[in-house]
mmCIF file of C-alpha atoms in Angstrom:
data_model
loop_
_atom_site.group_PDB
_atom_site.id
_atom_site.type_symbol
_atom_site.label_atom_id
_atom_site.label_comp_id
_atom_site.label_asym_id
_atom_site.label_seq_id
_atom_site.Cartn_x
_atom_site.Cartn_y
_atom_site.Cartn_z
ATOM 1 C CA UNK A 1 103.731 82.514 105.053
ATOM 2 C CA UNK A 2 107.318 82.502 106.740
ATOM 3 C CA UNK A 3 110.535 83.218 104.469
ATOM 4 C CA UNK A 4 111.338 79.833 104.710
ATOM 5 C CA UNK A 5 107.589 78.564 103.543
ATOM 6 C CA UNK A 6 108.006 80.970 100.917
ATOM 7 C CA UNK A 7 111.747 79.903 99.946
ATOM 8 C CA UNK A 8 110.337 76.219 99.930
ATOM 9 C CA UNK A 9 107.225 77.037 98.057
ATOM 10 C CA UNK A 10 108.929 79.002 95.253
ATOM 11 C CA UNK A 11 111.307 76.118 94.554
ATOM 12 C CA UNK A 12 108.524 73.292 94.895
ATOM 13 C CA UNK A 13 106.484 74.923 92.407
ATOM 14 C CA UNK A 14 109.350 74.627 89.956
ATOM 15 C CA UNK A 15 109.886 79.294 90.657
ATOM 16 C CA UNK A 16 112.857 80.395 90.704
ATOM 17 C CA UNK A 17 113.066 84.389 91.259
ATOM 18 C CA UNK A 18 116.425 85.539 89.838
ATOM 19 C CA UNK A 19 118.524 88.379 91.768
ATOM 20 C CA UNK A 20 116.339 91.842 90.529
ATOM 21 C CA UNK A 21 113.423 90.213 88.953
ATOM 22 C CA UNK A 22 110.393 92.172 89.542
ATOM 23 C CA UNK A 23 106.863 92.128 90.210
ATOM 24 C CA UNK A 24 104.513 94.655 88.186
ATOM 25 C CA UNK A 25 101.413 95.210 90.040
ATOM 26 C CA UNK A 26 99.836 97.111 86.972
ATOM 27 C CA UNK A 27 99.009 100.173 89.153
ATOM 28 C CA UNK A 28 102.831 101.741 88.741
ATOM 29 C CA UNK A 29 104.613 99.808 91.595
ATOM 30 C CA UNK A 30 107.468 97.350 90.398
ATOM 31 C CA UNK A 31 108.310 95.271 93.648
ATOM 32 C CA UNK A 32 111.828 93.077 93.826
ATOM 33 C CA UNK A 33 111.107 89.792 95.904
ATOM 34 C CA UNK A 34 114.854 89.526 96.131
ATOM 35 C CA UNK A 35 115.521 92.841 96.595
ATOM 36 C CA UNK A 36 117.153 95.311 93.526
ATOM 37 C CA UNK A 37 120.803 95.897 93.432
ATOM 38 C CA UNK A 38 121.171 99.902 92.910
ATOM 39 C CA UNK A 39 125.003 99.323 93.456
ATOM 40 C CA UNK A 40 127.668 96.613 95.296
ATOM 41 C CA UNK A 41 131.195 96.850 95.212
ATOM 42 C CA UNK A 42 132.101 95.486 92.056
ATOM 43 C CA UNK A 43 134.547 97.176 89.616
ATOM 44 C CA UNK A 44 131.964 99.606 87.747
ATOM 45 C CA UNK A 45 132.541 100.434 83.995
ATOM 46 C CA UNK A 46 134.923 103.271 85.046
ATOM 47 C CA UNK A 47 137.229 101.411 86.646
ATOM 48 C CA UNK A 48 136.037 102.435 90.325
ATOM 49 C CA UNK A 49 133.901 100.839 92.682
ATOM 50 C CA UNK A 50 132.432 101.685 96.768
ATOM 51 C CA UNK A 51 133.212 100.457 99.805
ATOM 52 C CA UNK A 52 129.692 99.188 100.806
ATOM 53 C CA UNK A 53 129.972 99.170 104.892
ATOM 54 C CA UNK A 54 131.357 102.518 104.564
ATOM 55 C CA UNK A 55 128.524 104.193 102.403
ATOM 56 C CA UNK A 56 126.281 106.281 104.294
ATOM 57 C CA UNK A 57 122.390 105.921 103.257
ATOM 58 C CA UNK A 58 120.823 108.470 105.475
ATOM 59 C CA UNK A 59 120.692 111.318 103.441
ATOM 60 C CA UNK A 60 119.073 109.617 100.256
ATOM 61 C CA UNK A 61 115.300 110.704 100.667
ATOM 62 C CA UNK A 62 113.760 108.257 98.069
ATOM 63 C CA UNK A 63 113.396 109.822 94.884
ATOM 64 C CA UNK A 64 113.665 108.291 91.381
ATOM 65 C CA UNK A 65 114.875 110.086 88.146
ATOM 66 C CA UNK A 66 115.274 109.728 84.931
ATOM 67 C CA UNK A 67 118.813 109.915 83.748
ATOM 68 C CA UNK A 68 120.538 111.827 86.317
ATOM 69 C CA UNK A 69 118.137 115.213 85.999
ATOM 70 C CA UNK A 70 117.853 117.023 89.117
ATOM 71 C CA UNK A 71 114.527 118.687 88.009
ATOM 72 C CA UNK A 72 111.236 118.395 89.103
ATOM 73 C CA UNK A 73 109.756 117.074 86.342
ATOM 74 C CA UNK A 74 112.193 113.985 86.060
ATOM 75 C CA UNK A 75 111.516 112.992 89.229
ATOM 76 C CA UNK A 76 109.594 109.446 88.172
ATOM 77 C CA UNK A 77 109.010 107.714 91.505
ATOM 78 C CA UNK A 78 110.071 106.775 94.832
ATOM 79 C CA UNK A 79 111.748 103.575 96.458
ATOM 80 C CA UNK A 80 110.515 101.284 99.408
ATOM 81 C CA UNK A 81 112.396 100.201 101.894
ATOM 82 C CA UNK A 82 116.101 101.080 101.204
ATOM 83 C CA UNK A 83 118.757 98.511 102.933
ATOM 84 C CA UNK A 84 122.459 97.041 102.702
ATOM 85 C CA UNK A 85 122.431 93.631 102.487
ATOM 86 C CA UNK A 86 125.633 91.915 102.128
ATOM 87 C CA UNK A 87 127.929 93.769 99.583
ATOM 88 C CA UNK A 88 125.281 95.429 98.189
ATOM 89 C CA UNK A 89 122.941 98.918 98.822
ATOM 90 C CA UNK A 90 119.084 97.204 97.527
ATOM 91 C CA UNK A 91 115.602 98.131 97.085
ATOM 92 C CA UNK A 92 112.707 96.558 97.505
ATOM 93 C CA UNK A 93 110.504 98.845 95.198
ATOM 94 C CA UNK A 94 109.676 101.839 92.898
ATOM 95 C CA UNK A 95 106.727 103.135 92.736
ATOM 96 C CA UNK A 96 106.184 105.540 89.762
ATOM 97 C CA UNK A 97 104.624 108.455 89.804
ATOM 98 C CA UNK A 98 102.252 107.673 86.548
ATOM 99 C CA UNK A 99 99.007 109.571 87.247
ATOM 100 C CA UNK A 100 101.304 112.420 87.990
ATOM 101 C CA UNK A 101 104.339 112.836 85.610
ATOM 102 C CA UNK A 102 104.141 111.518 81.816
ATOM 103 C CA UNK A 103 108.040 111.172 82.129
ATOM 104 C CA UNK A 104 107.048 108.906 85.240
ATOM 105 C CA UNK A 105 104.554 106.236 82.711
ATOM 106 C CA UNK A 106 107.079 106.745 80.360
ATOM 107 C CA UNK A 107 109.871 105.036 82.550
ATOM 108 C CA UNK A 108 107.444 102.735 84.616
ATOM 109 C CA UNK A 109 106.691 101.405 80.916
ATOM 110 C CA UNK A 110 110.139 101.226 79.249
ATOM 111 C CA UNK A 111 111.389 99.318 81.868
ATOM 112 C CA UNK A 112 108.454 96.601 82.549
ATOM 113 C CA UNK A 113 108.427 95.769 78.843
ATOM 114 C CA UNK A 114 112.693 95.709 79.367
ATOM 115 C CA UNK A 115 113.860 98.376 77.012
ATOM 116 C CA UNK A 116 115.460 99.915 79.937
ATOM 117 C CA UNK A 117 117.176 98.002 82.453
ATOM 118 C CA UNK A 118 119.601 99.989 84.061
ATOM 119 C CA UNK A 119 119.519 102.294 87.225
ATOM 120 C CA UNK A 120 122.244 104.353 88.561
ATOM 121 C CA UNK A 121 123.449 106.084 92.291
ATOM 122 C CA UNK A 122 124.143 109.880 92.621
ATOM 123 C CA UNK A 123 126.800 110.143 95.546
ATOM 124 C CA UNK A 124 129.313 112.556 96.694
ATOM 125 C CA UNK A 125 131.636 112.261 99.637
ATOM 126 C CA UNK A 126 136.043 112.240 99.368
ATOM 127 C CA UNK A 127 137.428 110.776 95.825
ATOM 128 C CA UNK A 128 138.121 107.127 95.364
ATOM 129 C CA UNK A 129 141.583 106.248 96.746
ATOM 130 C CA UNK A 130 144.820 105.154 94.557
ATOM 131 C CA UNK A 131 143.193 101.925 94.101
ATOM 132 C CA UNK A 132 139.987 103.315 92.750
ATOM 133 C CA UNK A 133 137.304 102.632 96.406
ATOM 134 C CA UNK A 134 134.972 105.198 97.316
ATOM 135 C CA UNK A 135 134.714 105.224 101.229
ATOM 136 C CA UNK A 136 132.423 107.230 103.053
ATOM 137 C CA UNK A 137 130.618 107.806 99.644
ATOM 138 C CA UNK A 138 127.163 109.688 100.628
ATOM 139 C CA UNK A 139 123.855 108.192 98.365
ATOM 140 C CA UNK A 140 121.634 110.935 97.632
ATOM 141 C CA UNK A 141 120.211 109.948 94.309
ATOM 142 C CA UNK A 142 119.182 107.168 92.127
ATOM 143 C CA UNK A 143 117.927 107.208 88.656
ATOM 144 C CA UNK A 144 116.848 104.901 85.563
ATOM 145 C CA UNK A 145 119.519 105.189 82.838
ATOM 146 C CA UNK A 146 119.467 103.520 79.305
ATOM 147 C CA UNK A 147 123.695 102.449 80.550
ATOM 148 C CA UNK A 148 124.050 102.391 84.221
ATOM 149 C CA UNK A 149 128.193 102.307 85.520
ATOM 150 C CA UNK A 150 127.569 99.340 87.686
ATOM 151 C CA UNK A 151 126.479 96.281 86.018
ATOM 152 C CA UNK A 152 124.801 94.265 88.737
ATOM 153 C CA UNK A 153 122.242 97.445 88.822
ATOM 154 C CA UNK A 154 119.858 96.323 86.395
ATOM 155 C CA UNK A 155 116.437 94.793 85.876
ATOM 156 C CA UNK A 156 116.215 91.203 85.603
ATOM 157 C CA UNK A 157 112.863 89.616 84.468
ATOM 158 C CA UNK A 158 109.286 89.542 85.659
ATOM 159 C CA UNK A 159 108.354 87.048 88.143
ATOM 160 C CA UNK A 160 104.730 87.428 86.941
ATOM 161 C CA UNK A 161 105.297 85.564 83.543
ATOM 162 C CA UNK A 162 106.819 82.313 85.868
ATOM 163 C CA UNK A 163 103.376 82.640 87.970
ATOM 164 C CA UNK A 164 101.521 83.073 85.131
ATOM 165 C CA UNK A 165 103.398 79.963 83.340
ATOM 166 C CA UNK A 166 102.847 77.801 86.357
ATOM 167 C CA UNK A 167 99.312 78.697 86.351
ATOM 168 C CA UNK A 168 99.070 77.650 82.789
ATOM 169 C CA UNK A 169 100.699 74.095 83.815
ATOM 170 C CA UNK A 170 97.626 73.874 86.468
ATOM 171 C CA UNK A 171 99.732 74.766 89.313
ATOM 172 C CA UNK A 172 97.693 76.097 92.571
ATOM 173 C CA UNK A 173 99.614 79.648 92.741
ATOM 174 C CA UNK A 174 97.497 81.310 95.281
ATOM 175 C CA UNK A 175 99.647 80.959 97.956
ATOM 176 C CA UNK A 176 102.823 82.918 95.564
ATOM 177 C CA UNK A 177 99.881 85.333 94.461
ATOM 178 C CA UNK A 178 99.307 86.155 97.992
ATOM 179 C CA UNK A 179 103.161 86.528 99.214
ATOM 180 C CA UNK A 180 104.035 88.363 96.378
ATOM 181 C CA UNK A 181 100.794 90.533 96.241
ATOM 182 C CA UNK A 182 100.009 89.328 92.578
ATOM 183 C CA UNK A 183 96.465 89.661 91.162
ATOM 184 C CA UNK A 184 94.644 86.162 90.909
ATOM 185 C CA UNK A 185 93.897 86.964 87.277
ATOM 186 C CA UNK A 186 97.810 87.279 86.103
ATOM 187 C CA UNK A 187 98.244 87.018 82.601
ATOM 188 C CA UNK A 188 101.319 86.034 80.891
ATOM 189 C CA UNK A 189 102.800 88.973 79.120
#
């Protein structure tokens, strides 16, 4: 299907897939059909906040923690497909390392059940200016955090449960199951 078939579709069915609502495929990957916000340029919860166009991406190699550990054992996972899109730096997945790292199921579990939401940049580049803006700001990390500084960089809900809800209401949801790489035998969690 096109974007706009799926756009349509999603919105004929009665879907509607809310900014950071994700997609468990049971295997360890969460996907974002929308894309995840990992950080825009809203006022964060210190009082600063970056100056998206000038943020530089290239140096950021992927990796997941948990809570801001640079060790190898809280490495949980790696994103797909890294982007900025509008005001905002997004991802469009993690997949955890859970056959590898116990820390990594650990994570991959807290945050499909929703106990943790929240994910959070590493960066380093000049100070913010006297107004509080981070420009040139280099992303090198990102981790899952039980409070994250910027609120838009948290988990929403999972688009799985509104599949599996309009397959309960007799709904033909292959077509959704196929775009968003769902198993035909969802169940509602």
């Amino acid at each position: 299907l096109k974007e706009g078939c799926v756009y349509m579709k999603k919105h004929h069915m009665g879907l509607h897939i809310d900014k950071n609502s994700f997609i468990d495929d049971g295997e360890g990957t969460l996907t974002f059909p929308n894309g995840l916000v990992i950080t825009d340029d809203t006022v964060q919860k210190n009082g600063t906040r970056y100056d998206i166009p000038s943020m530089v991406l290239d140096e950021y190699k992927g990796q997941v923690t948990a809570d801001h550990v640079d060790m190898l054992q809280a490495v949980i996972g790696k994103v797909t497909n890294i982007a900025k899109k509008a005001n905002a730096v997004v991802i469009d997945g993690i997949q955890f390392a859970v056959k590898e790292n116990a820390l990594a199921k650990l994570a991959y579990d807290l945050i499909k059940k929703r106990f943790v939401t929240d994910f959070s940049i590493e960066s380093y580049g000049p100070p913010p200016d006297e107004d509080g803006v981070y420009y040139g700001a280099r992303l090198i990390g990102l981790s899952a955090v039980v409070v994250g500084n910027n609120n838009t960089a948290s988990v929403n809900k999972e688009v799985t449960n509104s599949i599996a809800q309009a397959k309960k209401q007799g709904l033909d949801t292959s077509e959704l199951e196929k775009v968003f790489k769902t198993k035909n035998n969802t169940k509602d969690k």
